[in-house]
Amino acid sequence: MTTRLLHTRAQLRAALGNRSGEVGVVMTMGALHDGHRELIRVARRRCDVIVVTDFLNPLQFAPDEDLSRYPRTLDADLALCSEESVDVLFAPDVAEVYASGEPQVRVLAGPLGDVLEGASRPGHFDGVLTVVAKLLHITRPDVAYFGQKDAQQLLLIRRMVDDLDFPVQVVAVPTVREPSGLALSSRNGYLDEDDRVVAVVLSRSLSAAAAVAADGPVAVLTTAREVLDAQPALGLDYVALVDPITLRDVGPGFAGTALLALAAKVGRTRLIDNAEIELGSADG
Ligand code: PAF
């Protein structure tokens, strides 16, 4: 099936206006990879109409970040969407999305947006939530699919949808990994062979930490940190073991599901990864 490439709200409304059944949306910034393919496939199992959005949102990038060099691969994105029988690839430009110029009113992520990624990237989640809110209004889906790789983003989108009563169901899709364990990301395209050797340490640290879950939270965090510290070429930003709902650090004695989240620089490339860890017993 050939996916329709649309650029304006008017085209989108004309295309979707008389479609019946459930609409699913997969929001992306383009540079689609097999992680996005998995989001689309999960959406396809349930939804009658699939819309993929392809919009590089300037609002979520700080001036010193990689907006200008972010990969733009619209032709390949369209081909992937056609392979996956996506109905519409919606690729608006900045003026179409922010038709009144830079938005003066924004969605604020609040305290959950100030920690982990938000501590390193101030304002990032305000930019994400503002564009996600707009794209939900523009695409009007029944279901929206987001990857667990961006766990904090997923949590914040869920909170926005609940707190502000957006009429959409949010579905989380597990992270897709290379055989090496490296989580798929559009930013992996920046990595050369040497970088990849360094980058696999992220997922390796998560696996090593999960293997000692029975020893409790202190052992989990210590193990993750040891694996990360053993790779000197890795510029660790943070590694944290947090409650997945409050994002507060979990300490000794915590039992239940915790989120082990980390971010690090490999060369100039900032990568993130995370894993849910089942903590069954307390330690000291
Ligand atoms: O995860 C992303 O690709 C982006 O943050 C999103 C959700 C498409 C908003 O720009």
mmCIF file of C-alpha atoms and ligand atoms in Angstrom:
data_model
loop_
_atom_site.group_PDB
_atom_site.id
_atom_site.type_symbol
_atom_site.label_atom_id
_atom_site.label_comp_id
_atom_site.label_asym_id
_atom_site.label_seq_id
_atom_site.Cartn_x
_atom_site.Cartn_y
_atom_site.Cartn_z
ATOM 1 C CA MET A 1 0.000 0.000 0.000
ATOM 2 C CA THR A 2 1.293 3.460 -0.829
ATOM 3 C CA THR A 3 1.221 5.801 2.117
ATOM 4 C CA ARG A 4 -0.146 9.268 1.421
ATOM 5 C CA LEU A 5 2.354 12.003 2.254
ATOM 6 C CA LEU A 6 0.487 15.052 3.567
ATOM 7 C CA HIS A 7 1.854 18.367 4.761
ATOM 8 C CA THR A 8 -1.090 20.474 5.945
ATOM 9 C CA ARG A 9 -3.908 20.209 8.466
ATOM 10 C CA ALA A 10 -6.414 20.808 5.657
ATOM 11 C CA GLN A 11 -5.032 17.858 3.660
ATOM 12 C CA LEU A 12 -5.120 15.689 6.774
ATOM 13 C CA ARG A 13 -8.730 16.560 7.579
ATOM 14 C CA ALA A 14 -9.767 15.948 3.983
ATOM 15 C CA ALA A 15 -8.028 12.558 4.032
ATOM 16 C CA LEU A 16 -9.354 11.422 7.414
ATOM 17 C CA GLY A 17 -12.714 13.196 7.477
ATOM 18 C CA ASN A 18 -14.829 10.319 6.202
ATOM 19 C CA ARG A 19 -12.713 7.402 7.475
ATOM 20 C CA SER A 20 -14.409 5.133 9.987
ATOM 21 C CA GLY A 21 -12.906 2.935 12.671
ATOM 22 C CA GLU A 22 -10.160 3.551 15.189
ATOM 23 C CA VAL A 23 -7.365 5.964 14.324
ATOM 24 C CA GLY A 24 -3.902 5.290 15.751
ATOM 25 C CA VAL A 25 -1.074 7.808 15.735
ATOM 26 C CA VAL A 26 2.663 7.195 15.967
ATOM 27 C CA MET A 27 4.502 10.467 16.573
ATOM 28 C CA THR A 28 8.089 10.735 15.352
ATOM 29 C CA MET A 29 10.720 13.281 14.447
ATOM 30 C CA GLY A 30 11.523 11.316 11.297
ATOM 31 C CA ALA A 31 14.659 9.239 10.623
ATOM 32 C CA LEU A 32 12.465 6.186 11.087
ATOM 33 C CA HIS A 33 14.033 2.904 12.194
ATOM 34 C CA ASP A 34 12.879 -0.519 13.322
ATOM 35 C CA GLY A 35 11.790 0.877 16.697
ATOM 36 C CA HIS A 36 9.270 3.071 14.859
ATOM 37 C CA ARG A 37 8.366 0.087 12.673
ATOM 38 C CA GLU A 38 7.450 -1.821 15.835
ATOM 39 C CA LEU A 39 5.276 1.075 17.057
ATOM 40 C CA ILE A 40 3.466 1.035 13.695
ATOM 41 C CA ARG A 41 3.025 -2.759 13.788
ATOM 42 C CA VAL A 42 1.553 -2.653 17.287
ATOM 43 C CA ALA A 43 -0.800 0.132 16.151
ATOM 44 C CA ARG A 44 -1.764 -1.836 13.027
ATOM 45 C CA ARG A 45 -2.908 -4.821 15.109
ATOM 46 C CA ARG A 46 -5.667 -2.695 16.615
ATOM 47 C CA CYS A 47 -6.338 0.397 14.552
ATOM 48 C CA ASP A 48 -8.134 0.751 11.219
ATOM 49 C CA VAL A 49 -6.307 3.917 10.202
ATOM 50 C CA ILE A 50 -2.660 4.667 11.017
ATOM 51 C CA VAL A 51 -1.184 8.158 10.938
ATOM 52 C CA VAL A 52 2.555 8.629 11.445
ATOM 53 C CA THR A 53 3.643 12.182 12.189
ATOM 54 C CA ASP A 54 7.097 13.259 11.061
ATOM 55 C CA PHE A 55 7.947 16.604 12.605
ATOM 56 C CA LEU A 56 11.293 17.798 13.906
ATOM 57 C CA ASN A 57 10.067 19.958 16.750
ATOM 58 C CA PRO A 58 12.394 22.913 17.393
ATOM 59 C CA LEU A 59 10.675 23.641 20.704
ATOM 60 C CA GLN A 60 12.239 20.597 22.396
ATOM 61 C CA PHE A 61 15.852 21.354 21.401
ATOM 62 C CA ALA A 62 18.121 23.748 23.316
ATOM 63 C CA PRO A 63 20.270 26.070 21.163
ATOM 64 C CA ASP A 64 23.387 23.930 21.793
ATOM 65 C CA GLU A 65 21.679 20.635 20.872
ATOM 66 C CA ASP A 66 21.573 18.698 17.607
ATOM 67 C CA LEU A 67 18.543 20.216 15.840
ATOM 68 C CA SER A 68 20.556 21.396 12.827
ATOM 69 C CA ARG A 69 22.306 18.053 12.277
ATOM 70 C CA TYR A 70 19.362 15.805 13.182
ATOM 71 C CA PRO A 71 18.956 13.270 10.326
ATOM 72 C CA ARG A 72 16.219 14.114 7.819
ATOM 73 C CA THR A 73 15.228 11.123 5.684
ATOM 74 C CA LEU A 74 11.712 11.835 4.426
ATOM 75 C CA ASP A 75 11.928 9.613 1.314
ATOM 76 C CA ALA A 76 13.127 6.620 3.346
ATOM 77 C CA ASP A 77 10.510 7.376 6.028
ATOM 78 C CA LEU A 78 7.787 7.309 3.386
ATOM 79 C CA ALA A 79 9.094 4.006 2.024
ATOM 80 C CA LEU A 80 9.068 2.435 5.501
ATOM 81 C CA CYS A 81 5.522 3.691 6.068
ATOM 82 C CA SER A 82 4.393 2.203 2.740
ATOM 83 C CA GLU A 83 5.989 -1.140 3.649
ATOM 84 C CA GLU A 84 4.001 -1.087 6.883
ATOM 85 C CA SER A 85 0.716 -0.035 5.217
ATOM 86 C CA VAL A 86 0.553 3.273 7.065
ATOM 87 C CA ASP A 87 -2.357 5.303 5.720
ATOM 88 C CA VAL A 88 -0.898 8.778 6.145
ATOM 89 C CA LEU A 89 2.549 10.189 6.806
ATOM 90 C CA PHE A 90 1.896 13.689 8.099
ATOM 91 C CA ALA A 91 5.017 15.809 7.646
ATOM 92 C CA PRO A 92 4.133 19.446 8.309
ATOM 93 C CA ASP A 93 6.711 22.229 8.342
ATOM 94 C CA VAL A 94 7.337 24.472 11.331
ATOM 95 C CA ALA A 95 5.028 27.219 10.027
ATOM 96 C CA GLU A 96 2.183 24.719 9.642
ATOM 97 C CA VAL A 97 2.488 23.448 13.205
ATOM 98 C CA TYR A 98 3.286 26.807 14.836
ATOM 99 C CA ALA A 99 1.033 28.837 12.565
ATOM 100 C CA SER A 100 0.946 31.831 14.950
ATOM 101 C CA GLY A 101 4.712 31.827 15.464
ATOM 102 C CA GLU A 102 6.520 30.691 18.577
ATOM 103 C CA PRO A 103 3.825 29.561 21.014
ATOM 104 C CA GLN A 104 3.300 31.971 23.881
ATOM 105 C CA VAL A 105 1.170 29.464 25.782
ATOM 106 C CA ARG A 106 2.744 26.070 26.409
ATOM 107 C CA VAL A 107 2.160 22.860 28.296
ATOM 108 C CA LEU A 108 4.438 22.811 31.354
ATOM 109 C CA ALA A 109 5.775 19.442 32.415
ATOM 110 C CA GLY A 110 6.092 20.486 36.063
ATOM 111 C CA PRO A 111 8.283 18.720 38.639
ATOM 112 C CA LEU A 112 8.312 15.381 36.785
ATOM 113 C CA GLY A 113 9.962 17.220 33.921
ATOM 114 C CA ASP A 114 12.730 18.704 36.063
ATOM 115 C CA VAL A 115 14.553 15.476 36.952
ATOM 116 C CA LEU A 116 16.640 12.948 34.958
ATOM 117 C CA GLU A 117 16.441 14.119 31.306
ATOM 118 C CA GLY A 118 14.827 17.362 32.398
ATOM 119 C CA ALA A 119 17.697 18.212 34.756
ATOM 120 C CA SER A 120 20.146 17.962 31.854
ATOM 121 C CA ARG A 121 17.802 19.439 29.250
ATOM 122 C CA PRO A 122 15.837 22.251 30.953
ATOM 123 C CA GLY A 123 12.565 23.005 29.156
ATOM 124 C CA HIS A 124 12.868 19.920 26.940
ATOM 125 C CA PHE A 125 9.681 18.292 28.175
ATOM 126 C CA ASP A 126 7.678 21.523 27.945
ATOM 127 C CA GLY A 127 8.593 21.493 24.249
ATOM 128 C CA VAL A 128 7.710 17.813 23.900
ATOM 129 C CA LEU A 129 4.351 18.104 25.660
ATOM 130 C CA THR A 130 3.401 21.253 23.769
ATOM 131 C CA VAL A 131 3.953 19.597 20.395
ATOM 132 C CA VAL A 132 2.375 16.309 21.469
ATOM 133 C CA ALA A 133 -0.718 18.231 22.638
ATOM 134 C CA LYS A 134 -0.870 20.050 19.298
ATOM 135 C CA LEU A 135 -0.368 16.888 17.258
ATOM 136 C CA LEU A 136 -3.095 15.126 19.266
ATOM 137 C CA HIS A 137 -5.459 17.982 18.432
ATOM 138 C CA ILE A 138 -4.421 17.990 14.780
ATOM 139 C CA THR A 139 -4.565 14.211 14.204
ATOM 140 C CA ARG A 140 -7.454 13.415 16.626
ATOM 141 C CA PRO A 141 -6.481 9.768 17.230
ATOM 142 C CA ASP A 142 -8.260 7.216 19.395
ATOM 143 C CA VAL A 143 -4.933 5.665 20.398
ATOM 144 C CA ALA A 144 -1.391 7.106 20.514
ATOM 145 C CA TYR A 145 1.668 4.842 20.636
ATOM 146 C CA PHE A 146 4.963 5.788 22.318
ATOM 147 C CA GLY A 147 8.155 3.843 22.972
ATOM 148 C CA GLN A 148 9.329 2.828 26.433
ATOM 149 C CA LYS A 149 12.852 3.847 25.502
ATOM 150 C CA ASP A 150 11.790 7.411 26.294
ATOM 151 C CA ALA A 151 10.351 6.359 29.645
ATOM 152 C CA GLN A 152 10.180 9.836 31.163
ATOM 153 C CA GLN A 153 8.559 11.241 28.022
ATOM 154 C CA LEU A 154 6.017 8.411 28.096
ATOM 155 C CA LEU A 155 5.223 9.063 31.766
ATOM 156 C CA LEU A 156 4.778 12.786 31.134
ATOM 157 C CA ILE A 157 2.537 12.212 28.107
ATOM 158 C CA ARG A 158 0.404 9.851 30.192
ATOM 159 C CA ARG A 159 0.186 12.486 32.938
ATOM 160 C CA MET A 160 -0.722 15.208 30.452
ATOM 161 C CA VAL A 161 -3.448 13.040 28.924
ATOM 162 C CA ASP A 162 -4.843 12.199 32.396
ATOM 163 C CA ASP A 163 -4.363 15.591 34.019
ATOM 164 C CA LEU A 164 -5.764 17.575 31.084
ATOM 165 C CA ASP A 165 -8.404 15.046 29.944
ATOM 166 C CA PHE A 166 -7.224 14.421 26.417
ATOM 167 C CA PRO A 167 -9.659 11.939 24.789
ATOM 168 C CA VAL A 168 -6.983 9.465 23.710
ATOM 169 C CA GLN A 169 -5.597 6.186 24.987
ATOM 170 C CA VAL A 170 -1.812 6.045 25.351
ATOM 171 C CA VAL A 171 -0.179 2.697 24.619
ATOM 172 C CA ALA A 172 3.448 1.945 25.526
ATOM 173 C CA VAL A 173 5.570 -0.188 23.211
ATOM 174 C CA PRO A 174 8.698 -2.007 24.473
ATOM 175 C CA THR A 175 12.139 -0.830 23.382
ATOM 176 C CA VAL A 176 13.562 -2.498 20.281
ATOM 177 C CA ARG A 177 17.257 -3.403 20.524
ATOM 178 C CA GLU A 178 20.021 -4.405 18.151
ATOM 179 C CA PRO A 179 21.440 -7.914 18.751
ATOM 180 C CA SER A 180 24.241 -6.165 20.690
ATOM 181 C CA GLY A 181 21.648 -4.790 23.105
ATOM 182 C CA LEU A 182 21.932 -1.193 21.878
ATOM 183 C CA ALA A 183 18.495 0.431 21.996
ATOM 184 C CA LEU A 184 17.365 1.657 18.568
ATOM 185 C CA SER A 185 17.401 5.415 18.218
ATOM 186 C CA SER A 186 17.525 7.880 15.345
ATOM 187 C CA ARG A 187 20.679 9.243 17.007
ATOM 188 C CA ASN A 188 22.477 5.889 16.544
ATOM 189 C CA GLY A 189 23.125 7.118 13.010
ATOM 190 C CA TYR A 190 25.735 9.488 14.491
ATOM 191 C CA LEU A 191 27.774 6.565 15.888
ATOM 192 C CA ASP A 192 30.812 5.112 14.123
ATOM 193 C CA GLU A 193 32.120 1.581 14.782
ATOM 194 C CA ASP A 194 34.260 2.665 17.759
ATOM 195 C CA ASP A 195 31.343 4.595 19.250
ATOM 196 C CA ARG A 196 29.135 1.523 18.986
ATOM 197 C CA VAL A 197 31.581 -0.508 21.078
ATOM 198 C CA VAL A 198 31.287 2.157 23.756
ATOM 199 C CA ALA A 199 27.513 2.595 23.389
ATOM 200 C CA VAL A 200 26.657 -1.058 24.082
ATOM 201 C CA VAL A 201 27.855 -0.500 27.640
ATOM 202 C CA LEU A 202 24.565 1.305 28.331
ATOM 203 C CA SER A 203 22.396 -1.768 27.775
ATOM 204 C CA ARG A 204 25.067 -4.022 29.283
ATOM 205 C CA SER A 205 24.890 -2.044 32.523
ATOM 206 C CA LEU A 206 21.098 -2.453 32.601
ATOM 207 C CA SER A 207 21.351 -6.228 32.109
ATOM 208 C CA ALA A 208 24.058 -6.570 34.758
ATOM 209 C CA ALA A 209 21.958 -4.539 37.185
ATOM 210 C CA ALA A 210 18.815 -6.575 36.473
ATOM 211 C CA ALA A 211 20.772 -9.746 37.201
ATOM 212 C CA VAL A 212 21.320 -8.644 40.807
ATOM 213 C CA ALA A 213 17.735 -7.429 41.372
ATOM 214 C CA ALA A 214 17.261 -9.985 44.135
ATOM 215 C CA ASP A 215 20.036 -8.275 46.095
ATOM 216 C CA GLY A 216 18.019 -5.041 46.333
ATOM 217 C CA PRO A 217 18.241 -1.437 45.097
ATOM 218 C CA VAL A 218 21.696 -0.556 46.379
ATOM 219 C CA ALA A 219 23.228 -3.567 44.632
ATOM 220 C CA VAL A 220 21.317 -2.754 41.431
ATOM 221 C CA LEU A 221 22.512 0.835 41.254
ATOM 222 C CA THR A 222 26.067 -0.013 42.306
ATOM 223 C CA THR A 223 26.319 -2.720 39.654
ATOM 224 C CA ALA A 224 25.024 -0.445 36.897
ATOM 225 C CA ARG A 225 27.462 2.284 37.909
ATOM 226 C CA GLU A 226 30.426 -0.121 38.014
ATOM 227 C CA VAL A 227 29.768 -1.343 34.473
ATOM 228 C CA LEU A 228 29.389 2.224 33.193
ATOM 229 C CA ASP A 229 32.468 3.507 35.044
ATOM 230 C CA ALA A 230 34.574 0.698 33.565
ATOM 231 C CA GLN A 231 34.232 2.281 30.112
ATOM 232 C CA PRO A 232 36.334 5.477 30.272
ATOM 233 C CA ALA A 233 35.193 6.685 26.841
ATOM 234 C CA LEU A 234 31.626 6.983 28.101
ATOM 235 C CA GLY A 235 30.599 10.431 29.357
ATOM 236 C CA LEU A 236 28.034 9.406 31.955
ATOM 237 C CA ASP A 237 25.422 12.071 32.610
ATOM 238 C CA TYR A 238 23.290 10.203 35.149
ATOM 239 C CA VAL A 239 22.255 6.760 36.242
ATOM 240 C CA ALA A 240 19.319 6.599 38.646
ATOM 241 C CA LEU A 241 17.023 4.011 40.149
ATOM 242 C CA VAL A 242 13.637 5.645 40.591
ATOM 243 C CA ASP A 243 10.001 4.977 41.294
ATOM 244 C CA PRO A 244 8.463 4.799 37.773
ATOM 245 C CA ILE A 245 5.469 6.948 38.766
ATOM 246 C CA THR A 246 7.080 9.656 40.932
ATOM 247 C CA LEU A 247 10.603 9.484 39.465
ATOM 248 C CA ARG A 248 11.941 9.813 43.019
ATOM 249 C CA ASP A 249 15.059 7.828 43.881
ATOM 250 C CA VAL A 250 14.306 4.517 45.502
ATOM 251 C CA GLY A 251 16.485 3.637 48.441
ATOM 252 C CA PRO A 252 17.305 0.588 50.527
ATOM 253 C CA GLY A 253 14.211 -1.362 51.473
ATOM 254 C CA PHE A 254 12.227 -0.472 48.333
ATOM 255 C CA ALA A 255 10.350 -3.432 46.853
ATOM 256 C CA GLY A 256 8.349 -3.480 43.633
ATOM 257 C CA THR A 257 8.989 -2.183 40.131
ATOM 258 C CA ALA A 258 11.708 0.442 39.803
ATOM 259 C CA LEU A 259 12.989 2.248 36.729
ATOM 260 C CA LEU A 260 16.722 2.175 36.120
ATOM 261 C CA ALA A 261 17.358 5.116 33.792
ATOM 262 C CA LEU A 262 20.572 6.477 32.385
ATOM 263 C CA ALA A 263 22.005 8.953 29.924
ATOM 264 C CA ALA A 264 25.542 9.229 28.591
ATOM 265 C CA LYS A 265 27.516 10.857 25.845
ATOM 266 C CA VAL A 266 29.391 8.741 23.339
ATOM 267 C CA GLY A 267 31.547 11.238 21.489
ATOM 268 C CA ARG A 268 29.147 14.092 20.697
ATOM 269 C CA THR A 269 26.103 11.841 20.783
ATOM 270 C CA ARG A 270 23.835 11.776 23.803
ATOM 271 C CA LEU A 271 22.111 8.423 24.323
ATOM 272 C CA ILE A 272 19.512 7.303 26.838
ATOM 273 C CA ASP A 273 18.294 3.902 27.921
ATOM 274 C CA ASN A 274 16.299 2.364 30.748
ATOM 275 C CA ALA A 275 14.914 -0.870 32.132
ATOM 276 C CA GLU A 276 12.204 -1.758 34.592
ATOM 277 C CA ILE A 277 13.673 -3.776 37.443
ATOM 278 C CA GLU A 278 11.588 -5.952 39.746
ATOM 279 C CA LEU A 279 12.943 -5.497 43.242
ATOM 280 C CA GLY A 280 11.763 -8.268 45.464
ATOM 281 C CA SER A 281 13.766 -7.824 48.596
ATOM 282 C CA ALA A 282 15.355 -5.102 50.638
ATOM 283 C CA ASP A 283 19.046 -4.479 51.200
ATOM 284 C CA GLY A 284 21.006 -2.122 53.365
HETATM 285 O O1 PAF B 1 9.971 10.888 20.829
HETATM 286 C C1 PAF B 1 9.986 11.698 19.879
HETATM 287 O O2 PAF B 1 10.344 11.369 18.749
HETATM 288 C C2 PAF B 1 9.515 13.115 20.114
HETATM 289 O O3 PAF B 1 9.868 13.566 21.370
HETATM 290 C C3 PAF B 1 8.007 13.313 19.858
HETATM 291 C C4 PAF B 1 7.153 12.507 20.825
HETATM 292 C C5 PAF B 1 7.671 12.897 18.429
HETATM 293 C C6 PAF B 1 7.641 14.787 20.027
HETATM 294 O O4 PAF B 1 8.353 15.604 19.164
#
